[in-house]
XYZ file of C-alpha atoms in Angstrom:
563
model
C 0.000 0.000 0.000
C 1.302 3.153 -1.285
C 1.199 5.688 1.799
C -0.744 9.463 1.020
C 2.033 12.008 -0.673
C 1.912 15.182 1.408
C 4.252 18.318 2.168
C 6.597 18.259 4.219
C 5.129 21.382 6.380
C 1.742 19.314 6.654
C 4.170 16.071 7.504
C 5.222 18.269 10.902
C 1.879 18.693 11.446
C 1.228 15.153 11.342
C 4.755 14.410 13.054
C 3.391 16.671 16.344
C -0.603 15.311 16.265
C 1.498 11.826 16.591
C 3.828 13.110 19.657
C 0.072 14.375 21.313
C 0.996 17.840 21.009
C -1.761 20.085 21.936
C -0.808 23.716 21.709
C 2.045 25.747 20.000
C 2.989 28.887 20.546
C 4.534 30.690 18.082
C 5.558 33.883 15.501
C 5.511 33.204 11.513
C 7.520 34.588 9.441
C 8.923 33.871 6.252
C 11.142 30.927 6.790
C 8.393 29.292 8.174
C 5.134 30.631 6.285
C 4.341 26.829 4.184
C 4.258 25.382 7.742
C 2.159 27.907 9.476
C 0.135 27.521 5.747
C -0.202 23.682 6.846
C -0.795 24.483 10.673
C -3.513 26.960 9.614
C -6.396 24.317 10.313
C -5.225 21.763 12.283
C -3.021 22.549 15.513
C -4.288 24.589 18.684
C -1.746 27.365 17.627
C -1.102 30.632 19.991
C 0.366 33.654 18.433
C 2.442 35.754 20.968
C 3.967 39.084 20.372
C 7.548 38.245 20.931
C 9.430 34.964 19.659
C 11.173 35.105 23.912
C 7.481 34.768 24.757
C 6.766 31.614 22.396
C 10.295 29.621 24.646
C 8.750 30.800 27.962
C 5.012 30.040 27.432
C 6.022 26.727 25.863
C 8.490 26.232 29.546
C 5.422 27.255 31.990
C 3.506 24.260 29.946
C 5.824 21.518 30.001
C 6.439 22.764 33.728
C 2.958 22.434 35.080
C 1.936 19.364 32.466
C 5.140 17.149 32.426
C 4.850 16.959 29.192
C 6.915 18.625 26.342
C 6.237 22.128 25.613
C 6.694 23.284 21.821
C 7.309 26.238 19.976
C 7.466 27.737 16.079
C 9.355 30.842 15.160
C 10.902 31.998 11.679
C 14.791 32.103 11.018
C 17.489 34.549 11.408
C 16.069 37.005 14.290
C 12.855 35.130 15.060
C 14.640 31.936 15.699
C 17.657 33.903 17.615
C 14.879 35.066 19.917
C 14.622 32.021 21.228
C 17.689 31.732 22.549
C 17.220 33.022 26.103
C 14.375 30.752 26.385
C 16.445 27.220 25.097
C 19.100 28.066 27.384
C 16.638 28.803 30.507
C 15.246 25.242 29.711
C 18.327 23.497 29.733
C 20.025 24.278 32.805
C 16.504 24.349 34.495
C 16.097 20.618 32.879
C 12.509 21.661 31.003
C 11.507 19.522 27.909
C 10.841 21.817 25.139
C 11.229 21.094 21.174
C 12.137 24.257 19.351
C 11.107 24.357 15.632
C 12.747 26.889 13.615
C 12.474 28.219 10.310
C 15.342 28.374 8.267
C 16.305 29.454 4.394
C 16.468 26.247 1.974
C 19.463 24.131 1.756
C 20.271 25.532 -1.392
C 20.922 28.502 0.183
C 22.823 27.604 3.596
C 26.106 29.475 3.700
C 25.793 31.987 1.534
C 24.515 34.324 3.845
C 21.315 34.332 2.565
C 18.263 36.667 4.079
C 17.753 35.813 7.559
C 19.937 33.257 7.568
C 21.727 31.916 11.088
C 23.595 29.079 12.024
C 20.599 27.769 14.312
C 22.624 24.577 15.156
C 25.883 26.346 15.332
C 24.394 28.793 17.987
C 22.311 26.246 19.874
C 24.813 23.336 20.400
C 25.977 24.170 23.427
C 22.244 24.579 25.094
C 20.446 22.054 24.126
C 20.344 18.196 24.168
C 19.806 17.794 20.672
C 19.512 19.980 17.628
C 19.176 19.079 14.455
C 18.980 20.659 10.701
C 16.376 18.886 8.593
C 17.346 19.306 4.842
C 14.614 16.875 3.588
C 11.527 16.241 4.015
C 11.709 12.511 4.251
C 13.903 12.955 7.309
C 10.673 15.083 9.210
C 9.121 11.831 10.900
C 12.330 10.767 12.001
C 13.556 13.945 13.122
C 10.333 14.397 15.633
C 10.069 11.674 16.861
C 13.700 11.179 17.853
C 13.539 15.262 19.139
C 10.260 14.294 21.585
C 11.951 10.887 22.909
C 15.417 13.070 23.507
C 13.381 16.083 25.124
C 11.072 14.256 27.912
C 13.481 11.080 28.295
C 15.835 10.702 30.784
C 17.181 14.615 32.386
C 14.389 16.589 30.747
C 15.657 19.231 28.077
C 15.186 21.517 25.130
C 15.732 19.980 21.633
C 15.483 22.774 18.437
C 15.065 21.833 15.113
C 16.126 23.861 12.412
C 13.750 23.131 9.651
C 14.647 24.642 6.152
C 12.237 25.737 3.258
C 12.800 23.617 0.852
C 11.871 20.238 3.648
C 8.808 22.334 4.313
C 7.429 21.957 0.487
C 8.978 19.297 -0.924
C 6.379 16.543 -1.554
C 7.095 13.108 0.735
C 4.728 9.615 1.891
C 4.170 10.177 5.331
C 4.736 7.467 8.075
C 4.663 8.136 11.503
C 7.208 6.766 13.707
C 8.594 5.996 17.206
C 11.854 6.379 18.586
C 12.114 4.967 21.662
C 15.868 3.708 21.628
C 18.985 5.868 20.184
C 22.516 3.943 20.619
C 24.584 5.218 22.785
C 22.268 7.354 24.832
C 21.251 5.793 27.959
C 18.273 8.040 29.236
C 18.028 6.318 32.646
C 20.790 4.313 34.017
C 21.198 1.915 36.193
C 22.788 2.687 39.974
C 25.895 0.719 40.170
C 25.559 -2.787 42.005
C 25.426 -2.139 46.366
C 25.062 1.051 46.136
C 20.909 0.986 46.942
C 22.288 -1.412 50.020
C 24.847 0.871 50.654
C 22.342 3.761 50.520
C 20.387 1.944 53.007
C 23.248 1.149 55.701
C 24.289 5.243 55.704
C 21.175 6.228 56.206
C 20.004 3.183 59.212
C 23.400 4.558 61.002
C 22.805 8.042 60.774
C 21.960 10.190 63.797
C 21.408 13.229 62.056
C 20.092 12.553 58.352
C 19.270 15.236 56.177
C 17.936 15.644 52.807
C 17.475 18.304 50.285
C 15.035 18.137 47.562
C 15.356 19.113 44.092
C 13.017 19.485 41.014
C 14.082 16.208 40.374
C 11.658 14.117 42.479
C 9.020 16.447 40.121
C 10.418 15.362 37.159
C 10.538 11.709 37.879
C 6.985 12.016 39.636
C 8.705 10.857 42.832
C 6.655 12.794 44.789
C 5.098 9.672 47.161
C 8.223 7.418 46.980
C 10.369 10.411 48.402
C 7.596 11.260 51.657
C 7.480 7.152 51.822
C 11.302 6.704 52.457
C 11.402 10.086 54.360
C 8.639 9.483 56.907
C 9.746 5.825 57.644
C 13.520 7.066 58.445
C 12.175 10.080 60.065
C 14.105 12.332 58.311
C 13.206 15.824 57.849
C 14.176 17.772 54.230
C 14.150 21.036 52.820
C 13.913 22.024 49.239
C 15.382 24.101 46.273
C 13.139 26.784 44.804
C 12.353 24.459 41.787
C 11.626 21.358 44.274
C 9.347 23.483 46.753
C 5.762 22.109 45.404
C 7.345 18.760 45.227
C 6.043 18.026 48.953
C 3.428 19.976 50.991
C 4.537 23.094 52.647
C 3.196 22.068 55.963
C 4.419 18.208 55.826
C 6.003 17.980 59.371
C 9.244 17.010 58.538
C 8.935 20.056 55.472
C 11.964 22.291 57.074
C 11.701 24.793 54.058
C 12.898 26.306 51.873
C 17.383 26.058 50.954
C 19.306 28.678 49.745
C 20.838 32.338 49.186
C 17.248 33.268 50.474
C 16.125 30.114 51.906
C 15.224 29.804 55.656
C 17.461 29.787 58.589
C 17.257 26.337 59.919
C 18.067 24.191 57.065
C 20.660 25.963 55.855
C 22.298 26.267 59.426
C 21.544 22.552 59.592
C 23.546 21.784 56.143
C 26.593 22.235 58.160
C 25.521 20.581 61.141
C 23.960 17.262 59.903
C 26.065 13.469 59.358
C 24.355 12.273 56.696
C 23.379 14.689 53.641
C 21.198 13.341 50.842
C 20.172 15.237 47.780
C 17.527 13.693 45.712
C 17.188 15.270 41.880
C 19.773 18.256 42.869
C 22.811 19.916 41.059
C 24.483 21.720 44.277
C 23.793 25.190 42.566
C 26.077 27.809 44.035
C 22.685 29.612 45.421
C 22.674 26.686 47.594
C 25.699 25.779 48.871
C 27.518 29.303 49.434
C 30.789 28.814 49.985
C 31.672 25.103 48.367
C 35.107 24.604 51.151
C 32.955 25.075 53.926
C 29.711 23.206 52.745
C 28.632 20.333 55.113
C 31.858 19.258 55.531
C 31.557 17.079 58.595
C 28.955 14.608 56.353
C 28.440 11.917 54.475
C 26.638 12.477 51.730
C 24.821 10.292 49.155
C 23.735 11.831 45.656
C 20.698 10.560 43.779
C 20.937 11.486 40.469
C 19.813 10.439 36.644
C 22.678 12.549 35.006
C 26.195 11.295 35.724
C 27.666 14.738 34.818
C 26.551 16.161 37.905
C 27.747 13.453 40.152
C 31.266 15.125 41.347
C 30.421 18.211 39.937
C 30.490 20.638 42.495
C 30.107 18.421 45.695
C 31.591 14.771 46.109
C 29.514 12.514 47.392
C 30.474 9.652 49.448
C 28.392 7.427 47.572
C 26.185 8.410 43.876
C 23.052 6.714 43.439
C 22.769 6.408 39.707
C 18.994 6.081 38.335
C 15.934 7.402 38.591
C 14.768 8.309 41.827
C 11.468 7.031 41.304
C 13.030 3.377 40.840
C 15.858 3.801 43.186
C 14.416 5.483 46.373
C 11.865 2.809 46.817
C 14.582 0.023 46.880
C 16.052 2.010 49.442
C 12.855 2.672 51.449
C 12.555 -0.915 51.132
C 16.160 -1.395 53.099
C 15.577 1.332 56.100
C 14.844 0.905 59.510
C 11.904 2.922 60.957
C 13.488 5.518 63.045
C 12.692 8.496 64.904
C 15.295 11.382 64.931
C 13.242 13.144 67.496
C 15.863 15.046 68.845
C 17.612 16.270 65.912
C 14.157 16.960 64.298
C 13.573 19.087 67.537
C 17.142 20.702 67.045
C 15.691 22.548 64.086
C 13.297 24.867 66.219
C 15.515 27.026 67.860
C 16.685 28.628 64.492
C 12.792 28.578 62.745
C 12.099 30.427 66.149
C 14.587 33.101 65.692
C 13.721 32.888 61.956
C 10.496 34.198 62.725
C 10.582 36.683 65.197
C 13.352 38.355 63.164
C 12.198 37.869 59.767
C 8.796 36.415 59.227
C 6.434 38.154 61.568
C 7.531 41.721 60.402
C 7.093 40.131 56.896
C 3.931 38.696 56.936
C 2.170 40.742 59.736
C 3.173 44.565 59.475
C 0.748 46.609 61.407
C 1.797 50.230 59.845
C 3.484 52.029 56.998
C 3.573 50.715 53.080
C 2.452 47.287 51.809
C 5.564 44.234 51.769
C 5.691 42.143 49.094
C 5.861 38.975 51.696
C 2.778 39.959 53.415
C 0.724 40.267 49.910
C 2.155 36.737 48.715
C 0.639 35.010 51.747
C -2.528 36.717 51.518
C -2.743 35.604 47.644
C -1.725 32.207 48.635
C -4.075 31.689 51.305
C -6.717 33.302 49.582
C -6.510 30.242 46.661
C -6.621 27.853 49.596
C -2.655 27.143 48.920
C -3.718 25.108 46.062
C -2.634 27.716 43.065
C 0.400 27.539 40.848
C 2.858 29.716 41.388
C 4.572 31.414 38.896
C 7.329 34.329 39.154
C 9.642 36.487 37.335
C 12.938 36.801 38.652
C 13.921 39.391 41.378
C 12.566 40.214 44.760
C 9.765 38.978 43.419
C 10.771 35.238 42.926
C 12.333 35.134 46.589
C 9.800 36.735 48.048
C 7.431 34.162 46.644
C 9.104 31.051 46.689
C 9.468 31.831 50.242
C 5.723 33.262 51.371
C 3.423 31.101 48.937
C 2.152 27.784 50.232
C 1.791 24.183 48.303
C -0.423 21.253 48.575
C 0.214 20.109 45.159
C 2.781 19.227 42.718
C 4.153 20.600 40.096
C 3.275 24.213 41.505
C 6.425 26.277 41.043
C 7.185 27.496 37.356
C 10.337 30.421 37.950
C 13.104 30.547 36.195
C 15.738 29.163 38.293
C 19.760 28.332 36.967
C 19.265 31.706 34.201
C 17.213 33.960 36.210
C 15.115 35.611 33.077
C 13.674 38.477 33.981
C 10.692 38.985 31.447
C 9.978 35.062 32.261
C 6.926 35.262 34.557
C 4.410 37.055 31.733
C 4.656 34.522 29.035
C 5.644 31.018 31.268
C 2.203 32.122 32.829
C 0.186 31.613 29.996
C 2.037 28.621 29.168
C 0.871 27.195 32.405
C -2.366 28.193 32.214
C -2.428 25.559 29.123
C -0.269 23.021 30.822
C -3.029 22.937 33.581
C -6.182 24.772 32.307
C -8.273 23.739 35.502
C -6.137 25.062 37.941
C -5.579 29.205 39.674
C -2.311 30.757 37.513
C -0.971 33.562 39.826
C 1.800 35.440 38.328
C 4.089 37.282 40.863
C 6.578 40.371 38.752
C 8.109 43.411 39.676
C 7.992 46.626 37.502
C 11.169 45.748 35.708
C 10.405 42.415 34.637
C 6.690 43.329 33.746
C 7.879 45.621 31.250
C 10.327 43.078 29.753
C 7.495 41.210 28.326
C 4.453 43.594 28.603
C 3.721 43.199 24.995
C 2.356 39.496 25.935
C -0.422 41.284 27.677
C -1.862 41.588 23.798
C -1.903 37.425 23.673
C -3.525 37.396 27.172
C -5.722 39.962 25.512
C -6.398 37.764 22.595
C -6.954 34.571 24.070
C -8.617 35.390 27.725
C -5.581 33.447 29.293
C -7.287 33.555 33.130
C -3.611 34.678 34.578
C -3.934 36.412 37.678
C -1.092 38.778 37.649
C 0.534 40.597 40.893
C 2.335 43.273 39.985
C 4.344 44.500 42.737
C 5.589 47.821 42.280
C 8.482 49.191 44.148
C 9.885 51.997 41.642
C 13.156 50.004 41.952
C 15.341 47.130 39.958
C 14.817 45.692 43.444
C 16.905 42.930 43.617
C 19.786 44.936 42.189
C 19.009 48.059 44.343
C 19.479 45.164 47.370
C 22.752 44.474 46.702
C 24.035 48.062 46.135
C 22.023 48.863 49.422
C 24.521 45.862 50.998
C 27.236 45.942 49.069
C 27.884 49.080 47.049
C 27.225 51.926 49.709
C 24.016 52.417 49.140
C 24.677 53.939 45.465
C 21.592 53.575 43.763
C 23.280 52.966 40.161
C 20.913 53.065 37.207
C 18.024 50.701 39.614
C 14.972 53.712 40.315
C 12.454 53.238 37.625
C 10.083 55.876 36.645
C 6.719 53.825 35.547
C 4.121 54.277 33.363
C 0.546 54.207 34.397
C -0.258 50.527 34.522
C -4.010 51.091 34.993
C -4.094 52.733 32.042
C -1.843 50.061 29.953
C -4.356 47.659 31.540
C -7.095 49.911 29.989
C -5.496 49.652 26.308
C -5.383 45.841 26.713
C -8.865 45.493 28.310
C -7.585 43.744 30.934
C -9.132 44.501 34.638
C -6.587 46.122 36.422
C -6.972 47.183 40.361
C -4.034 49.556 42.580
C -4.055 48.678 45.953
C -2.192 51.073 47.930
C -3.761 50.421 51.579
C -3.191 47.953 53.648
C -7.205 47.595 54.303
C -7.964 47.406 50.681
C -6.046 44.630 50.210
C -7.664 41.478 51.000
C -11.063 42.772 49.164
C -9.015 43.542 46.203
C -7.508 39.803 46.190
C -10.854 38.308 46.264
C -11.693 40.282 43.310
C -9.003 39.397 41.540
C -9.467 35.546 42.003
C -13.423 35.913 41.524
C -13.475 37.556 38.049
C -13.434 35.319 34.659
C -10.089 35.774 33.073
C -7.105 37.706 33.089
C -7.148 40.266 35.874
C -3.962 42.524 37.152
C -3.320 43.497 40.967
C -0.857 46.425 41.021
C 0.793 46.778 44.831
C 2.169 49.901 45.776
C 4.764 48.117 47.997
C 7.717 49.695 50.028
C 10.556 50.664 47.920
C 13.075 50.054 50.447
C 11.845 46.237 51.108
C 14.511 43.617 51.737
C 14.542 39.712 51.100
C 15.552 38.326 54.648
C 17.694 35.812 55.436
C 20.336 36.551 53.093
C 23.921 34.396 52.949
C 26.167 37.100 51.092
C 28.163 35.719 48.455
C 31.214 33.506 49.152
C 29.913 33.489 52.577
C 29.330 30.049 54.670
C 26.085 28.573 53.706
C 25.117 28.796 57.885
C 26.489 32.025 57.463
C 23.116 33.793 56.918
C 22.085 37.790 57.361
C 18.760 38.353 59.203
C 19.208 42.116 59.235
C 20.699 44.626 57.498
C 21.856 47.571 58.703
């Protein structure tokens, strides 16, 4: 049986329908204008205003889904646009495939109109690229990009996609890849070292883990609370892990960090037994790396080799994926209780709190603070919304105030730190998990990074709830020259434009809170009305994120005032 001849732009279509794809977001252009002619009635397709949006909505969608998040832009500048986005996916681990437009192979090299060496550019930040010359090669070419992009260590994949593949005629097959030689998505841990796991952890005293997006990724959510809970031993998270286990589990010690919270970081250094689960030891959480929990064992579960050694050695690496190998180990453990050293982390949540967190969360005078409005929006969607941020005062501020019962509830751009992420990864999200609250935490600098997305909110009704909280400041920056650079204010004031009326323009409901009283009826507002809706916060300009470990400091080394 002869198969149906069809274009190679309508093959992609086909190619996608086959890998379940059910939304793109995307920019045409003229490098890609026979595919966008094929995706014209078939694909859920959502046009954004800036090719950086297309990466970041496509991010917040694989983030909240688990599944891979796509995007289509045009060559030369459209596709270049991207990169920001393919790199944030990478070193935050997000499957993403990345189709780009480019001039036909005829024409590669010569410096042809909006031509760019896609694959040339993009090697070093993605897990796979590829430059498809001919159209027979399209089937092959997805499939193997989707298998690559959600297998193993999630990551981007781009495919560079040139004219004349898009028109020439081919018989279309679908296919499955589900094996490439020589890449081992999920390898095995080497033999003893699940008993070996086991033995550490049954002659620990003071066991501590730390919980990375990882245990997300894998869905390892139960199987982690299954082998913590029977050991008894308590855990604290990185930003990206924090919805991977309820905020108020009992042995949930919070959040790790730069700007995590006093007692686990203090307890890094005071443990006998660390073990990270799904973590890279990011500088942001291990401050000074010759100091950093020296006096412990630790034990490393991990799915990527290359980040076994990396920055800490472990005294044993548990190869595999964690939802495979923690079981075994649960499966090994003695039931234990730990009550002492459990109690030993008080003292410092204590001092955490009356230092940091009451002022935070329950001023009684002068401006708004961006901690106490978090809370309030988090409690206000009974803990159960997704949080997304930008990246700033805002993320910290966030990822340390907002509340989780459910996974896969923290979409912020981690490793890059993006500003201009939060607008566009929100609307992704609010694809990725269309029954679920969206509420979108940004400052004023990053909301004007990306305020042109407001026109595919517009367009679409994406329900987004967006907190905008406005400090007239780079705030984050304008923290560190408050610490750091005597207080010289370099280039970080902003002078804003009127938000309500932008709002206006976009016909978008927009609300200014500027008292304190107004501000849980404005919240409920904002969460009752249908669709997009924009809360702007007059919060205090002079607002710091508290604790703080300064950099190159000791991890336990942590700031709870500044002066």
């Amino acid at each position: 049986m002869v198969n149906e001849k069809i274009t190679g732009a309508e093959a992609l279509m086909r190619s996608l329908e086959h890998e379940g794809v059910e939304v793109l977001f995307g920019y045409p252009g003229g490098a890609i204008m026979p595919t966008y002619d094929a995706l014209y009635d078939t694909l859920h397709h959502i046009l954004v205003r800036h090719e950086q949006a297309a990466v970041h909505a496509a991010q917040g969608y694989a983030r909240v889904s688990g599944k891979v998040g796509c995007a289509i832009v045009t060559s030369g500048p459209g596709a270049m646009n991207t990169i920001t986005g393919v790199a944030d996916a990478m070193i935050d681990s997000t499957p993403m495939v990345v189709i780009c437009g480019q001039v036909g192979a005829a024409m590669l090299g010569t410096d042809a109109f909006q031509e760019v060496d896609v694959v040339g550019v993009t090697q070093p930040i993605t897990k796979w690229n590829y430059q498809i010359r001919r159209a027979e090669d399209i089937p092959w070419a997805v499939a193997r990009a989707f298998f690559i992009a959600k297998s193993g260590r999630p990551g981007p994949v781009v495919l560079d996609f040139a004219k004349n593949a898009q028109t020439a005629m081919i018989e279309y097959a679908p296919q499955k890849v589900d094996f490439i030689r020589s890449y081992n998505p999920y390898p095995q841990p080497e033999e003893g070292s699940i008993e070996e796991a086991a033995r550490m952890i049954n002659e620990s005293v003071k066991p501590f883990m730390l919980v990375g997006q990882g245990v997300e990724l894998a869905g390892a959510n139960k199987e982690l609370l299954d082998l913590c809970e029977k050991a008894q031993i308590p855990f604290a998270s990185t930003i990206l892990g924090l919805s991977a286990t309820p905020s108020d589990h009992p042995l949930n010690m919070g959040m790790l960090g730069m700007h995590g919270n006093l007692a686990p970081n203090v307890m890094t250094n005071q443990c006998d037994l660390l073990i990270a689960v799904g973590m890279r030891f990011d500088d942001r959480v291990t401050g000074n790396l010759k100091t950093y929990a020296r006096q412990a064992k630790v034990i490393h579960f991990e799915i990527d080799p290359s980040e076994l050694g990396k920055n800490v050695k472990p005294t044993l690496s548990v190869l595999g994926n964690c939802k495979q190998t923690l079981p075994e180990v649960t499966k090994l453990v003695e039931k234990a209780a730990h009550k002492a050293w459990i109690e030993s982390f008080k003292p410092y949540e204590e001092k955490e709190y009356n230092k940091v967190i009451d002022a935070a969360l329950n001023p009684t005078e002068g401006p708004l603070l961006m901690g106490e409005v978090v809370r309030k929006v988090s409690e206000a969607a009974n803990n159960e919304a997704i949080l997304v941020t930008d990246v700033g005062q805002n993320q910290m501020f966030g990822c340390r105030y907002f509340k989780f019962t459910k996974p896969r509830s923290v979409v912020t751009s981690g490793g890059c730190g993006t500003m201009g992420f939060g607008i566009p990864a929100a609307m992704g999200a609010c694809y990725g998990a269309p029954e679920r609250t969206v509420c979108m935490f940004c400052g004023d600098g990053g909301f004007q990074m990306t305020i042109q997305e407001l026109g595919t909110i517009m367009e679409n009704h994406i329900p987004v709830k967006m907190i905008l909280l406005n400090n007239n400041f780079l705030g984050n920056v304008r923290q560190w020259q408050y610490m750091f650079f005597n207080k010289r204010y370099s280039f970080t004031p902003m002078v804003n434009p009127d938000y309500e009326k932008i709002a206006a323009g976009y016909n978008i409901p927009c609300k200014t809170v500027i008292d304190r009283k107004d501000l849980d009826a404005a919240i409920r507002v904002m969460l009752e009305t249908e669709g997009p809706y924009i809360l702007q916060c007059a919060v205090k300009e002079e607002d710091n994120v508290l604790p703080m470990t300064p950099p190159g400091a000791n991890v336990d080394e942590m700031l709870l005032e500044v002066k």
